[in-house]
Amino acid sequence: MKFENGKVSGDLVVEHDLTLNGMVSGHIHVKENSKLILNGMCLGDLQVDAGSEVDIRGIVQGNIRNLGGVLKINGIVQGNVSDAGTTLVSEGAIVEGSINKITSNSSSTLAGMIGGAIVANLFMPGIGGALVGGVLGALLGNETAKKEKNDE
């Protein structure tokens, strides 16, 4: 594991195992198969890719997007957490924002719902067309998410 001390100006992309004892003035992106132990501070957002692991022992001032990795919060998060992986919050840790569990189903369903409402409103103007299109789009989006999950 590599150790980094001091200040990192701008964004940081983690592509190997790293312990950071300092501050990042931008965003942090932890790539697949990498591990980050953050003992310092991140002033921006943090993205955790699938297959990666992050242990926050310091402070993250921005939002966190866990896209399928393992996120351990032992310090302070001042933003929101979107969780599509495994997020563990230890006793004594502080998350000032919200933690929202997201799945591929929810994003595909939402996209289908919005798209269906827009298209239906073109053919049947008014709230009725948007409502019918939104329901049909949500159903199609949900089926697409199921198919994508089965294809994996």
PDB file of C-alpha atoms in Angstrom, residues 17-149:
ATOM      1  CA  ASP A  17      -4.090   0.878  -2.772  1.00  0.00           C
ATOM      2  CA  LEU A  18      -3.490   4.205  -1.040  1.00  0.00           C
ATOM      3  CA  THR A  19      -3.483   5.603   2.484  1.00  0.00           C
ATOM      4  CA  LEU A  20      -3.984   9.367   2.361  1.00  0.00           C
ATOM      5  CA  ASN A  21      -2.815  11.382   5.372  1.00  0.00           C
ATOM      6  CA  GLY A  22      -3.562  14.829   4.052  1.00  0.00           C
ATOM      7  CA  MET A  23      -6.046  16.915   2.106  1.00  0.00           C
ATOM      8  CA  VAL A  24      -7.472  16.757  -1.414  1.00  0.00           C
ATOM      9  CA  SER A  25      -8.792  20.106  -2.655  1.00  0.00           C
ATOM     10  CA  GLY A  26     -10.875  18.493  -5.422  1.00  0.00           C
ATOM     11  CA  HIS A  27     -12.819  15.283  -5.992  1.00  0.00           C
ATOM     12  CA  ILE A  28     -11.600  11.725  -5.378  1.00  0.00           C
ATOM     13  CA  HIS A  29     -12.401   8.844  -7.754  1.00  0.00           C
ATOM     14  CA  VAL A  30     -11.495   5.356  -6.486  1.00  0.00           C
ATOM     15  CA  LYS A  31     -11.257   2.965  -9.434  1.00  0.00           C
ATOM     16  CA  GLU A  32     -12.136  -0.743  -9.512  1.00  0.00           C
ATOM     17  CA  ASN A  33      -9.840  -3.088  -7.520  1.00  0.00           C
ATOM     18  CA  SER A  34      -8.366  -0.194  -5.520  1.00  0.00           C
ATOM     19  CA  LYS A  35      -8.477   0.622  -1.830  1.00  0.00           C
ATOM     20  CA  LEU A  36      -8.367   4.056  -0.190  1.00  0.00           C
ATOM     21  CA  ILE A  37      -7.921   4.787   3.492  1.00  0.00           C
ATOM     22  CA  LEU A  38      -8.707   8.469   3.992  1.00  0.00           C
ATOM     23  CA  ASN A  39      -7.192   9.755   7.235  1.00  0.00           C
ATOM     24  CA  GLY A  40      -7.375  13.355   6.073  1.00  0.00           C
ATOM     25  CA  MET A  41      -9.903  15.518   4.267  1.00  0.00           C
ATOM     26  CA  CYS A  42     -11.581  15.603   0.863  1.00  0.00           C
ATOM     27  CA  LEU A  43     -13.063  19.013  -0.006  1.00  0.00           C
ATOM     28  CA  GLY A  44     -14.989  17.657  -3.018  1.00  0.00           C
ATOM     29  CA  ASP A  45     -17.078  14.623  -3.911  1.00  0.00           C
ATOM     30  CA  LEU A  46     -15.979  10.999  -3.613  1.00  0.00           C
ATOM     31  CA  GLN A  47     -16.829   8.254  -6.114  1.00  0.00           C
ATOM     32  CA  VAL A  48     -16.381   4.586  -5.180  1.00  0.00           C
ATOM     33  CA  ASP A  49     -16.399   2.287  -8.221  1.00  0.00           C
ATOM     34  CA  ALA A  50     -17.635  -1.305  -8.148  1.00  0.00           C
ATOM     35  CA  GLY A  51     -14.997  -3.648  -6.781  1.00  0.00           C
ATOM     36  CA  SER A  52     -13.178  -0.950  -4.807  1.00  0.00           C
ATOM     37  CA  GLU A  53     -13.007  -0.256  -1.089  1.00  0.00           C
ATOM     38  CA  VAL A  54     -12.896   3.035   0.823  1.00  0.00           C
ATOM     39  CA  ASP A  55     -12.420   3.586   4.554  1.00  0.00           C
ATOM     40  CA  ILE A  56     -13.200   7.156   5.612  1.00  0.00           C
ATOM     41  CA  ARG A  57     -11.498   7.943   8.902  1.00  0.00           C
ATOM     42  CA  GLY A  58     -11.329  11.679   8.257  1.00  0.00           C
ATOM     43  CA  ILE A  59     -13.751  14.118   6.598  1.00  0.00           C
ATOM     44  CA  VAL A  60     -15.491  14.235   3.216  1.00  0.00           C
ATOM     45  CA  GLN A  61     -17.131  17.612   2.647  1.00  0.00           C
ATOM     46  CA  GLY A  62     -18.924  16.660  -0.586  1.00  0.00           C
ATOM     47  CA  ASN A  63     -21.299  13.925  -1.683  1.00  0.00           C
ATOM     48  CA  ILE A  64     -20.350  10.265  -1.985  1.00  0.00           C
ATOM     49  CA  ARG A  65     -21.474   7.951  -4.789  1.00  0.00           C
ATOM     50  CA  ASN A  66     -20.885   4.295  -3.989  1.00  0.00           C
ATOM     51  CA  LEU A  67     -21.354   2.587  -7.368  1.00  0.00           C
ATOM     52  CA  GLY A  68     -20.928  -0.967  -6.088  1.00  0.00           C
ATOM     53  CA  GLY A  69     -17.894  -0.927  -3.840  1.00  0.00           C
ATOM     54  CA  VAL A  70     -17.461  -1.259  -0.097  1.00  0.00           C
ATOM     55  CA  LEU A  71     -17.656   2.034   1.793  1.00  0.00           C
ATOM     56  CA  LYS A  72     -16.786   2.214   5.484  1.00  0.00           C
ATOM     57  CA  ILE A  73     -17.630   5.484   7.206  1.00  0.00           C
ATOM     58  CA  ASN A  74     -15.694   5.882  10.441  1.00  0.00           C
ATOM     59  CA  GLY A  75     -15.295   9.660  10.258  1.00  0.00           C
ATOM     60  CA  ILE A  76     -17.457  12.547   9.025  1.00  0.00           C
ATOM     61  CA  VAL A  77     -19.407  12.949   5.771  1.00  0.00           C
ATOM     62  CA  GLN A  78     -20.900  16.407   5.317  1.00  0.00           C
ATOM     63  CA  GLY A  79     -22.827  15.564   2.127  1.00  0.00           C
ATOM     64  CA  ASN A  80     -25.244  12.905   0.912  1.00  0.00           C
ATOM     65  CA  VAL A  81     -24.387   9.267   0.232  1.00  0.00           C
ATOM     66  CA  SER A  82     -25.820   7.394  -2.771  1.00  0.00           C
ATOM     67  CA  ASP A  83     -25.298   3.686  -2.162  1.00  0.00           C
ATOM     68  CA  ALA A  84     -25.410   1.007  -4.848  1.00  0.00           C
ATOM     69  CA  GLY A  85     -22.913  -1.194  -3.018  1.00  0.00           C
ATOM     70  CA  THR A  86     -22.185  -1.902   0.630  1.00  0.00           C
ATOM     71  CA  THR A  87     -22.022   1.068   2.976  1.00  0.00           C
ATOM     72  CA  LEU A  88     -21.166   0.558   6.641  1.00  0.00           C
ATOM     73  CA  VAL A  89     -21.480   3.421   9.129  1.00  0.00           C
ATOM     74  CA  SER A  90     -19.668   2.800  12.385  1.00  0.00           C
ATOM     75  CA  GLU A  91     -20.887   3.889  15.770  1.00  0.00           C
ATOM     76  CA  GLY A  92     -19.616   7.404  16.402  1.00  0.00           C
ATOM     77  CA  ALA A  93     -19.381   8.288  12.702  1.00  0.00           C
ATOM     78  CA  ILE A  94     -21.303  11.321  11.453  1.00  0.00           C
ATOM     79  CA  VAL A  95     -23.241  11.588   8.183  1.00  0.00           C
ATOM     80  CA  GLU A  96     -24.758  15.063   7.984  1.00  0.00           C
ATOM     81  CA  GLY A  97     -26.685  14.372   4.767  1.00  0.00           C
ATOM     82  CA  SER A  98     -28.863  11.440   3.813  1.00  0.00           C
ATOM     83  CA  ILE A  99     -27.949   7.902   2.772  1.00  0.00           C
ATOM     84  CA  ASN A 100     -29.996   6.697  -0.195  1.00  0.00           C
ATOM     85  CA  LYS A 101     -29.887   3.107  -1.415  1.00  0.00           C
ATOM     86  CA  ILE A 102     -29.976   3.066  -5.216  1.00  0.00           C
ATOM     87  CA  THR A 103     -30.339   0.140  -7.590  1.00  0.00           C
ATOM     88  CA  SER A 104     -30.242  -0.294 -11.331  1.00  0.00           C
ATOM     89  CA  ASN A 105     -33.984  -0.988 -11.099  1.00  0.00           C
ATOM     90  CA  SER A 106     -34.725   2.410  -9.573  1.00  0.00           C
ATOM     91  CA  SER A 107     -32.678   4.355 -12.129  1.00  0.00           C
ATOM     92  CA  SER A 108     -34.062   2.430 -15.123  1.00  0.00           C
ATOM     93  CA  THR A 109     -37.618   2.729 -13.809  1.00  0.00           C
ATOM     94  CA  LEU A 110     -37.229   6.468 -13.257  1.00  0.00           C
ATOM     95  CA  ALA A 111     -35.709   7.011 -16.703  1.00  0.00           C
ATOM     96  CA  GLY A 112     -38.515   4.991 -18.287  1.00  0.00           C
ATOM     97  CA  MET A 113     -41.137   6.915 -16.371  1.00  0.00           C
ATOM     98  CA  ILE A 114     -39.797  10.318 -17.424  1.00  0.00           C
ATOM     99  CA  GLY A 115     -39.231   9.265 -21.034  1.00  0.00           C
ATOM    100  CA  GLY A 116     -42.680   7.679 -21.278  1.00  0.00           C
ATOM    101  CA  ALA A 117     -44.364  10.796 -19.908  1.00  0.00           C
ATOM    102  CA  ILE A 118     -42.582  13.050 -22.414  1.00  0.00           C
ATOM    103  CA  VAL A 119     -43.355  10.865 -25.439  1.00  0.00           C
ATOM    104  CA  ALA A 120     -46.996  10.256 -24.456  1.00  0.00           C
ATOM    105  CA  ASN A 121     -47.529  13.967 -23.885  1.00  0.00           C
ATOM    106  CA  LEU A 122     -46.567  14.582 -27.519  1.00  0.00           C
ATOM    107  CA  PHE A 123     -49.354  12.287 -28.760  1.00  0.00           C
ATOM    108  CA  MET A 124     -51.951  12.923 -26.032  1.00  0.00           C
ATOM    109  CA  PRO A 125     -51.355  16.437 -24.676  1.00  0.00           C
ATOM    110  CA  GLY A 126     -52.315  17.011 -21.079  1.00  0.00           C
ATOM    111  CA  ILE A 127     -51.901  15.371 -17.717  1.00  0.00           C
ATOM    112  CA  GLY A 128     -53.721  12.195 -18.801  1.00  0.00           C
ATOM    113  CA  GLY A 129     -51.221  11.483 -21.574  1.00  0.00           C
ATOM    114  CA  ALA A 130     -48.276  12.191 -19.315  1.00  0.00           C
ATOM    115  CA  LEU A 131     -49.693   9.944 -16.592  1.00  0.00           C
ATOM    116  CA  VAL A 132     -50.398   7.020 -18.949  1.00  0.00           C
ATOM    117  CA  GLY A 133     -46.995   7.426 -20.622  1.00  0.00           C
ATOM    118  CA  GLY A 134     -45.222   7.629 -17.273  1.00  0.00           C
ATOM    119  CA  VAL A 135     -46.810   4.409 -16.038  1.00  0.00           C
ATOM    120  CA  LEU A 136     -46.019   2.571 -19.284  1.00  0.00           C
ATOM    121  CA  GLY A 137     -42.467   3.956 -19.287  1.00  0.00           C
ATOM    122  CA  ALA A 138     -41.932   2.855 -15.683  1.00  0.00           C
ATOM    123  CA  LEU A 139     -43.075  -0.663 -16.517  1.00  0.00           C
ATOM    124  CA  LEU A 140     -40.785  -0.825 -19.557  1.00  0.00           C
ATOM    125  CA  GLY A 141     -37.880   0.648 -17.573  1.00  0.00           C
ATOM    126  CA  ASN A 142     -38.372  -1.949 -14.846  1.00  0.00           C
ATOM    127  CA  GLU A 143     -38.382  -4.760 -17.423  1.00  0.00           C
ATOM    128  CA  THR A 144     -35.195  -3.344 -18.987  1.00  0.00           C
ATOM    129  CA  ALA A 145     -33.494  -3.331 -15.576  1.00  0.00           C
ATOM    130  CA  LYS A 146     -34.511  -6.961 -14.991  1.00  0.00           C
ATOM    131  CA  LYS A 147     -33.137  -7.957 -18.409  1.00  0.00           C
ATOM    132  CA  GLU A 148     -29.865  -6.095 -17.785  1.00  0.00           C
ATOM    133  CA  LYS A 149     -29.486  -7.828 -14.408  1.00  0.00           C
TER     134      LYS A 149
END
